[in-house]
JSON list of C-alpha atoms in Angstrom, two decimals:
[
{"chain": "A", "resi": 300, "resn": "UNK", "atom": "CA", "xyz": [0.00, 0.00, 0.00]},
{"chain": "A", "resi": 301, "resn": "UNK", "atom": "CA", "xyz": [1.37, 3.64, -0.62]},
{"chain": "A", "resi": 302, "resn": "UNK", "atom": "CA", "xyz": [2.55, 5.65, 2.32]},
{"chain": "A", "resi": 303, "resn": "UNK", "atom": "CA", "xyz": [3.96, 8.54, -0.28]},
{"chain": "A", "resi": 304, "resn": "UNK", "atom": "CA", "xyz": [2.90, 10.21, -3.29]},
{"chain": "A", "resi": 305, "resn": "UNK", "atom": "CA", "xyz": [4.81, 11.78, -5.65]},
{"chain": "A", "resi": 306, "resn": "UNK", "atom": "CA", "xyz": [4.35, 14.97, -8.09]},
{"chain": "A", "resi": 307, "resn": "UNK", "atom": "CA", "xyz": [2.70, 12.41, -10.86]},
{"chain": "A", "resi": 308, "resn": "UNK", "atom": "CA", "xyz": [-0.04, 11.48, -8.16]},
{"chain": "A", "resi": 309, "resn": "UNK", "atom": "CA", "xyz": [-0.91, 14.84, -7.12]},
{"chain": "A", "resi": 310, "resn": "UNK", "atom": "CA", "xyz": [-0.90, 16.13, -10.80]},
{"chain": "A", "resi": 311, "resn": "UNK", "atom": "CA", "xyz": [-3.39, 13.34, -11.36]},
{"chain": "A", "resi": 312, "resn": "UNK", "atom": "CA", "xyz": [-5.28, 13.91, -8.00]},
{"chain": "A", "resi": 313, "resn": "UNK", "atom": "CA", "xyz": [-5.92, 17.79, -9.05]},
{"chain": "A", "resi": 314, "resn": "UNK", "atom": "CA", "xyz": [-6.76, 17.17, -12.90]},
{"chain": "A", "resi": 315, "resn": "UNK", "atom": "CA", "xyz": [-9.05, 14.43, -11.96]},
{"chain": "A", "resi": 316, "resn": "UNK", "atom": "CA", "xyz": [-10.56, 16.76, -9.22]},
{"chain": "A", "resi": 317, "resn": "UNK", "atom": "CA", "xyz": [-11.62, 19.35, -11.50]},
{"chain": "A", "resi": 318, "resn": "UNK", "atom": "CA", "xyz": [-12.74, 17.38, -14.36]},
{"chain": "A", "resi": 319, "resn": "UNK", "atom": "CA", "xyz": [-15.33, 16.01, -11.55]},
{"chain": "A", "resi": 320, "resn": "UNK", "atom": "CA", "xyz": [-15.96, 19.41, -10.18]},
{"chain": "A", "resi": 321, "resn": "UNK", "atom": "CA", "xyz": [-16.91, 20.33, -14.28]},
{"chain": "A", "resi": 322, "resn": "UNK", "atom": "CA", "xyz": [-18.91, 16.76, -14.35]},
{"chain": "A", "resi": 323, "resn": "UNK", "atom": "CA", "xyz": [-20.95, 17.88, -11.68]},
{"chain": "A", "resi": 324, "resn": "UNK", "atom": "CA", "xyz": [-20.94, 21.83, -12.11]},
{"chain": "A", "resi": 325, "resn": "UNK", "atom": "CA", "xyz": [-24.64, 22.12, -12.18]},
{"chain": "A", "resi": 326, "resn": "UNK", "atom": "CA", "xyz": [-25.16, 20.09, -9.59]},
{"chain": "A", "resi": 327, "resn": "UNK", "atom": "CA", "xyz": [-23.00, 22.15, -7.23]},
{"chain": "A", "resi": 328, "resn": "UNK", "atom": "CA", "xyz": [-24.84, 25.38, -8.52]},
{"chain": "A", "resi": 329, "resn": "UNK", "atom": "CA", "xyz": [-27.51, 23.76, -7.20]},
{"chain": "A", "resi": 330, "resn": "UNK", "atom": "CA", "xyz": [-26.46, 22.84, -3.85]},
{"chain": "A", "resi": 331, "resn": "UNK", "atom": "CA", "xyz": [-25.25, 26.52, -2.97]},
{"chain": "A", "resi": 332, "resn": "UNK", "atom": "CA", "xyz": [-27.54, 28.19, -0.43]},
{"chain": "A", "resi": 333, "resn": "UNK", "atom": "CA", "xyz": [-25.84, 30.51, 1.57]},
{"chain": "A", "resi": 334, "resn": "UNK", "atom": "CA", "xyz": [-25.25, 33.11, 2.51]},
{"chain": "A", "resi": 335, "resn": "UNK", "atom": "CA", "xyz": [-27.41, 33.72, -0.93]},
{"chain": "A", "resi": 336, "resn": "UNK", "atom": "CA", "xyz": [-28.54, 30.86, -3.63]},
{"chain": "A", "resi": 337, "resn": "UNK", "atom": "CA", "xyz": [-26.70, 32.38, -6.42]},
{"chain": "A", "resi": 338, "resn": "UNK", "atom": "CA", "xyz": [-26.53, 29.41, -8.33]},
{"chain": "A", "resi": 339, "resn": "UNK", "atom": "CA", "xyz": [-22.57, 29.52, -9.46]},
{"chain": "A", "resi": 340, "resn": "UNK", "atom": "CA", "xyz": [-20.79, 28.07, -7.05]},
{"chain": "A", "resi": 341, "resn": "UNK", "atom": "CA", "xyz": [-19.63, 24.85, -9.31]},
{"chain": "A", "resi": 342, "resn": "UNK", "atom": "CA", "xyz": [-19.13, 27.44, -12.45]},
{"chain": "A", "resi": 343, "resn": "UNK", "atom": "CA", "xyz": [-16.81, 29.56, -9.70]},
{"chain": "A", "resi": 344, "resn": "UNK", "atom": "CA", "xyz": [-15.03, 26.41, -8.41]},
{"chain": "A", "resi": 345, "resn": "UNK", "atom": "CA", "xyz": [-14.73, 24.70, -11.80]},
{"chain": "A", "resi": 346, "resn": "UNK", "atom": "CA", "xyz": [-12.75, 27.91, -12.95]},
{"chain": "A", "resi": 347, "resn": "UNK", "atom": "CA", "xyz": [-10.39, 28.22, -9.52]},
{"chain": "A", "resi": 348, "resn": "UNK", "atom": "CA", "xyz": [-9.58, 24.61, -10.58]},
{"chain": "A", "resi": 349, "resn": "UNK", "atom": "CA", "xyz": [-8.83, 25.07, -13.99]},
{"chain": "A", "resi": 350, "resn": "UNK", "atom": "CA", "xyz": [-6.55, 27.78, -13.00]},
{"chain": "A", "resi": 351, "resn": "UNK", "atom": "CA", "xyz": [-4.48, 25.20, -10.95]},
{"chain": "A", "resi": 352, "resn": "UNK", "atom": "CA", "xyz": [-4.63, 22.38, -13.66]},
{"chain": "A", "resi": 353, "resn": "UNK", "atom": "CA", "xyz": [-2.98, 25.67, -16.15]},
{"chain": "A", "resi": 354, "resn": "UNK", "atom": "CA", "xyz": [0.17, 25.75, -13.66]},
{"chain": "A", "resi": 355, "resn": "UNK", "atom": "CA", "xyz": [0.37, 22.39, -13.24]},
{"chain": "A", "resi": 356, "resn": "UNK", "atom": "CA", "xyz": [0.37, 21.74, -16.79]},
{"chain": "A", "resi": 357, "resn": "UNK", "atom": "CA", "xyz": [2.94, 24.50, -16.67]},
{"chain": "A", "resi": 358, "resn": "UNK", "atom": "CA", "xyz": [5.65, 23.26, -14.39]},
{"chain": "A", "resi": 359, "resn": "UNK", "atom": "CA", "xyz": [7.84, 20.14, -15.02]},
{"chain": "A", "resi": 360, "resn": "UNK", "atom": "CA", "xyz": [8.49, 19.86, -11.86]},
{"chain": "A", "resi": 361, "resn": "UNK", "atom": "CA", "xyz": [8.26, 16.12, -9.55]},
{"chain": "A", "resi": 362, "resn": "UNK", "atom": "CA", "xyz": [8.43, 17.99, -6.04]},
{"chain": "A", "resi": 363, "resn": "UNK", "atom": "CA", "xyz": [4.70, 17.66, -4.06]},
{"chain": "A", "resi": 364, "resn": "UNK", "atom": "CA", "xyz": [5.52, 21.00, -2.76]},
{"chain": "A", "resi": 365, "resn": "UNK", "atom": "CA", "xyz": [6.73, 22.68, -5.92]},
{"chain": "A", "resi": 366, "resn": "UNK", "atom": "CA", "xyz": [4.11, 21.72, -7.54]},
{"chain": "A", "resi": 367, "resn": "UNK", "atom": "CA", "xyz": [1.46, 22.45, -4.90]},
{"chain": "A", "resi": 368, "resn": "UNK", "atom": "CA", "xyz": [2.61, 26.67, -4.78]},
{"chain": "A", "resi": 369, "resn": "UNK", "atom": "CA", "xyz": [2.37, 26.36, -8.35]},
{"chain": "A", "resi": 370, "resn": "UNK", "atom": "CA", "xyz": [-1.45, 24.83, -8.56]},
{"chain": "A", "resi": 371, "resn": "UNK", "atom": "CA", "xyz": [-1.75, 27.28, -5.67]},
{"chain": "A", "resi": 372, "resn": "UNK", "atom": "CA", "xyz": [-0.64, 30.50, -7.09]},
{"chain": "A", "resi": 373, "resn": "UNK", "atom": "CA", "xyz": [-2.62, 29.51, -10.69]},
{"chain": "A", "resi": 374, "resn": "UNK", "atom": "CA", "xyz": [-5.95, 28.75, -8.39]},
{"chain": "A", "resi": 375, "resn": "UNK", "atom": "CA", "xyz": [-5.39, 32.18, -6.84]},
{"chain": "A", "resi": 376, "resn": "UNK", "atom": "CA", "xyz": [-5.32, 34.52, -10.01]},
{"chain": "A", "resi": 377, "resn": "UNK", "atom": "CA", "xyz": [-8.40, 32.45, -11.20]},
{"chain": "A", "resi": 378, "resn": "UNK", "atom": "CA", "xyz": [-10.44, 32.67, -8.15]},
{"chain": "A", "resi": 379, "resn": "UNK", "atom": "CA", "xyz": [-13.84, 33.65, -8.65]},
{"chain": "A", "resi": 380, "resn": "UNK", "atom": "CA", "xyz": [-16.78, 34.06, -6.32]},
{"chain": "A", "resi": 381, "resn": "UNK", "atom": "CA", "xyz": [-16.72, 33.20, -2.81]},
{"chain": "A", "resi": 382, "resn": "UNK", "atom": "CA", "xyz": [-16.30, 29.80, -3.38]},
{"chain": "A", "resi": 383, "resn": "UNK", "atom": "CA", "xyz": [-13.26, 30.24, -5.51]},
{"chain": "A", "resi": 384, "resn": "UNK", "atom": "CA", "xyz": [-11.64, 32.17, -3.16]},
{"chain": "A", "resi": 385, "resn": "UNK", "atom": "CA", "xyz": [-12.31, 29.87, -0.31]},
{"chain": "A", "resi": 386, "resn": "UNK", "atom": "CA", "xyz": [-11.06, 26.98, -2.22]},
{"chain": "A", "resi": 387, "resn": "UNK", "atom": "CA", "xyz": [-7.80, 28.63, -3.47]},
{"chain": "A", "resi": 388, "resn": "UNK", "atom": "CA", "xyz": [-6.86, 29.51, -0.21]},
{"chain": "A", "resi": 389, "resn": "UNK", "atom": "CA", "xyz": [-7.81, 25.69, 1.42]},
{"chain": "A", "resi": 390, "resn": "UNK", "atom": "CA", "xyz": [-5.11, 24.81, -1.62]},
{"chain": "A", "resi": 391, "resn": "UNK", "atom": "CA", "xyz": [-2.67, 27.86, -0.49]},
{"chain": "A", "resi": 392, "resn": "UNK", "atom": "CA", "xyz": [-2.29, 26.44, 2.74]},
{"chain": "A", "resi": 393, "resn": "UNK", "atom": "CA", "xyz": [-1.94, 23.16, 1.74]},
{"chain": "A", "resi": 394, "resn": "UNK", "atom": "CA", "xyz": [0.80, 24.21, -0.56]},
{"chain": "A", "resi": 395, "resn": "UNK", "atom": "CA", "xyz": [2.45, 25.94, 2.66]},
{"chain": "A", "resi": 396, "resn": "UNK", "atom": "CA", "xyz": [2.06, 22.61, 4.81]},
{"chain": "A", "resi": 397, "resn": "UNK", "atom": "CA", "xyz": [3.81, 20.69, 1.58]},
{"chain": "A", "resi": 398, "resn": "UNK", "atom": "CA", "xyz": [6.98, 23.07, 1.29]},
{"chain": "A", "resi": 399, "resn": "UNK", "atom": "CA", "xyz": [9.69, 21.06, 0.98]},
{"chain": "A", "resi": 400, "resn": "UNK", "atom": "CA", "xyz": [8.20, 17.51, 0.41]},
{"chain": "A", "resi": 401, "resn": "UNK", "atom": "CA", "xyz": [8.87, 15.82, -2.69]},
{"chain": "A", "resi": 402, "resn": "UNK", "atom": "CA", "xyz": [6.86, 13.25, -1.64]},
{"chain": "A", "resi": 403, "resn": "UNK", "atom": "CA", "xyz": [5.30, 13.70, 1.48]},
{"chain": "A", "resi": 404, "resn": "UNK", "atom": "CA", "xyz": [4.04, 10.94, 3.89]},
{"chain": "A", "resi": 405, "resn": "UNK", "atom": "CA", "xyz": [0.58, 10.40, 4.47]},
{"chain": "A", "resi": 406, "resn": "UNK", "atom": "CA", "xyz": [1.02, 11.98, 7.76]},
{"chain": "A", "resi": 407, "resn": "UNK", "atom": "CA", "xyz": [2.81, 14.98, 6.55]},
{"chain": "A", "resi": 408, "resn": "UNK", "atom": "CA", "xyz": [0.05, 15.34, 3.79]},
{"chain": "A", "resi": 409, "resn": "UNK", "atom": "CA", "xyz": [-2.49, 15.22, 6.47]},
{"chain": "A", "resi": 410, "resn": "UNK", "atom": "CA", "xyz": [-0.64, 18.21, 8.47]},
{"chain": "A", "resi": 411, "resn": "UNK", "atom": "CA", "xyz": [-0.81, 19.83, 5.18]},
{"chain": "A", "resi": 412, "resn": "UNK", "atom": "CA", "xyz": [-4.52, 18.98, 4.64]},
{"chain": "A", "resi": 413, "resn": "UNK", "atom": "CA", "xyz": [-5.00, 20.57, 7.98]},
{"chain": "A", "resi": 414, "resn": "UNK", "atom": "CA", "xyz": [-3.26, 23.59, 7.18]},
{"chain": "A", "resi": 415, "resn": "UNK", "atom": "CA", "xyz": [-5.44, 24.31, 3.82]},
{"chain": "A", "resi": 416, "resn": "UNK", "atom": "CA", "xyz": [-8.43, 24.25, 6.63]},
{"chain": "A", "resi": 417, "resn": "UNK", "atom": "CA", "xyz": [-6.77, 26.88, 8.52]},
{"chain": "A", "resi": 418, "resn": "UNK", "atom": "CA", "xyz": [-6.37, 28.85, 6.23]},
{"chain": "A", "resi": 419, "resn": "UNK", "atom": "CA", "xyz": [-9.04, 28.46, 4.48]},
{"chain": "A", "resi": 420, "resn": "UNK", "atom": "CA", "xyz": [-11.14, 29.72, 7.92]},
{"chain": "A", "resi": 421, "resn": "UNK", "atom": "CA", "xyz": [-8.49, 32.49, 7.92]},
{"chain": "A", "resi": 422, "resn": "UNK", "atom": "CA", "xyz": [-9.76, 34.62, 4.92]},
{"chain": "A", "resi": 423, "resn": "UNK", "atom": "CA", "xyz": [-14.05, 34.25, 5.70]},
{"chain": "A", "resi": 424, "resn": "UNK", "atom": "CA", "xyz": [-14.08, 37.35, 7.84]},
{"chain": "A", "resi": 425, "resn": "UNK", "atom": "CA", "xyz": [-17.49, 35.51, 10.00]},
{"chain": "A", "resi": 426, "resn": "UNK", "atom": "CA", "xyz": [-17.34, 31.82, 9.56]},
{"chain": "A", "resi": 427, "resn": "UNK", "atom": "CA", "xyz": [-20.33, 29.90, 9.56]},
{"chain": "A", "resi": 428, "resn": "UNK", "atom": "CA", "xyz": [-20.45, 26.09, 9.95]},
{"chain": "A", "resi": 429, "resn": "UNK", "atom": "CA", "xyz": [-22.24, 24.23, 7.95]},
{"chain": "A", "resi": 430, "resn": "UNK", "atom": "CA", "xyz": [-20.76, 25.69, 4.88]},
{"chain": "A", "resi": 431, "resn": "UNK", "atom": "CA", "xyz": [-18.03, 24.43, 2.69]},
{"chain": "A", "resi": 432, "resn": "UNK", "atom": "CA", "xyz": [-15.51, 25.32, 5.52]},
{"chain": "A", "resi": 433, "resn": "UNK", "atom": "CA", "xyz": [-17.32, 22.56, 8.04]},
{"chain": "A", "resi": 434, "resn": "UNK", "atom": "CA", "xyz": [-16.83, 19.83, 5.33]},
{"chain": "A", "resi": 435, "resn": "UNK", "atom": "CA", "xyz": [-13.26, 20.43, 5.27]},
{"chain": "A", "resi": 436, "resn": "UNK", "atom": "CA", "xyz": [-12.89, 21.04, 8.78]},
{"chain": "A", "resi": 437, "resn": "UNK", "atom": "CA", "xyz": [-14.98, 17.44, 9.65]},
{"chain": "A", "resi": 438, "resn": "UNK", "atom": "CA", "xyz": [-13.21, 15.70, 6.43]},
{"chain": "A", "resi": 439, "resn": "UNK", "atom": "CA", "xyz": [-10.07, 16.26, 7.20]},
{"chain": "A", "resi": 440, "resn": "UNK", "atom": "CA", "xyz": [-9.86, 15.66, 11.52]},
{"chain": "A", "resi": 441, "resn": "UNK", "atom": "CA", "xyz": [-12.12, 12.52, 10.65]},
{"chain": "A", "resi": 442, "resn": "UNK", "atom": "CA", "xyz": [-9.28, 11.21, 7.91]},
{"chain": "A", "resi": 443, "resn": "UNK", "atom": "CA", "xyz": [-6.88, 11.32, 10.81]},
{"chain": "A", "resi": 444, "resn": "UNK", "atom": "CA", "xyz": [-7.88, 7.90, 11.81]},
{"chain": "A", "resi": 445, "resn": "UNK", "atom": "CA", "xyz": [-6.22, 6.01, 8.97]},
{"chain": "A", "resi": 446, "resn": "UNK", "atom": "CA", "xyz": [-3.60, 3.03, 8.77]},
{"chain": "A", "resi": 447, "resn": "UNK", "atom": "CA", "xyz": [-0.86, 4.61, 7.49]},
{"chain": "A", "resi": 448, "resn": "UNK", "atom": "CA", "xyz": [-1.63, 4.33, 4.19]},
{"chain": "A", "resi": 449, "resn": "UNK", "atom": "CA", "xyz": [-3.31, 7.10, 1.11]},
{"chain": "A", "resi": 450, "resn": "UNK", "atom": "CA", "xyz": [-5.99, 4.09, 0.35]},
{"chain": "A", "resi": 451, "resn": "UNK", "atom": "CA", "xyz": [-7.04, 4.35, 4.17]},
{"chain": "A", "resi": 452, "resn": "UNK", "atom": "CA", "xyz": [-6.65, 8.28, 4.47]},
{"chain": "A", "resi": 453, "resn": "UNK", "atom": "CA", "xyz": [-8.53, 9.16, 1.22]},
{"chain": "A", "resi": 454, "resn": "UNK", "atom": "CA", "xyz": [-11.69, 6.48, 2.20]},
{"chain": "A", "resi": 455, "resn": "UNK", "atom": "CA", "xyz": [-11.60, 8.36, 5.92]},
{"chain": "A", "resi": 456, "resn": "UNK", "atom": "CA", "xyz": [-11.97, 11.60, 4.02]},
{"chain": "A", "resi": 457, "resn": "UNK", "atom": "CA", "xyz": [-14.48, 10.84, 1.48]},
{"chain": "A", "resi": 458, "resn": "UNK", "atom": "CA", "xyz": [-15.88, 9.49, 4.15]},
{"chain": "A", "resi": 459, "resn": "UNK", "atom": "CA", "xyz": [-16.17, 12.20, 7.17]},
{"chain": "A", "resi": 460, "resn": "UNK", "atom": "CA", "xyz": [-16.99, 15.07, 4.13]},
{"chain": "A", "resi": 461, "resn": "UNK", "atom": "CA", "xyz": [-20.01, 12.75, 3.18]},
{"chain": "A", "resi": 462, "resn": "UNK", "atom": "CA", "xyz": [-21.53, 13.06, 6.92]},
{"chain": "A", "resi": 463, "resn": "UNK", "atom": "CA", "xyz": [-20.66, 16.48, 7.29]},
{"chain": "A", "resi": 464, "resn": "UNK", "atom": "CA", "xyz": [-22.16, 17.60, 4.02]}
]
């Protein structure tokens, strides 16, 4: 079982990310209530993906963390909505938590999971649970409970962000 990834798995993690976020854009749309049901939060995360898919596709790099503060910084200038901003900043801080690792355990990418919460919280000036932040929040202290291995941590996550939502 794998206790690292590498920068080929996260590439593949992220690209495969948004093309599901696009898959299910309407359906996300949808799902947005608060604080107003303005019916774009899928188009608004699908496009703070695609930014970070466009650096990714732009650096050569292997590194985990190198390539993290790239798909960060790309996610960043294509931020839209509040959505997009929320979720480029989860993915700032988890580039922060990754500097350094070329390929980071599945503890270390854990710490750096938790980090993207932080951070995340950080730039919503009132927090409310029950939004997008709790999901994370629940997701990623639930995925803590894991065997050591990405195959355990990922189910735990999936997982604890299903109950939450």
């Amino acid at each position: 079982m794998r206790q690292t990834i590498n920068g080929a798995d996260l590439r593949r993690m992220i690209i495969s990310a948004a093309a599901s976020i696009e898959i299910h854009k309407q359906a996300l749309n949808e799902l947005n209530v608060f604080p107003v049901p303005d019916g774009d939060t899928g188009s608004n995360m699908g496009a703070t993906m695609l930014g970070g898919v466009n650096a990714l596709q732009g650096s050569s790099s292997l590194s985990c963390g190198e390539l993290a503060s790239s798909m960060a910084s790309g996610m960043l200038l294509a931020a839209r909505g509040n959505s997009g901003v929320i979720l480029s900043q989860f993915f700032f801080g988890l580039a922060k938590g990754m500097e350094g690792f070329d390929r980071p355990s599945v503890e270390e990418f854990s710490s750096a999971m938790e980090e993207g919460v932080k951070k995340a919280y950080s730039v919503v000036v009132k927090p409310v649970e029950g939004t997008i932040l709790t999901v994370m929040k629940e997701g990623c202290s639930g995925a803590k409970d894991n065997d050591g291995t990405f195959a355990s941590y990922f189910t735990r996550l999936i997982a604890c962000m299903r109950k939450s939502l």
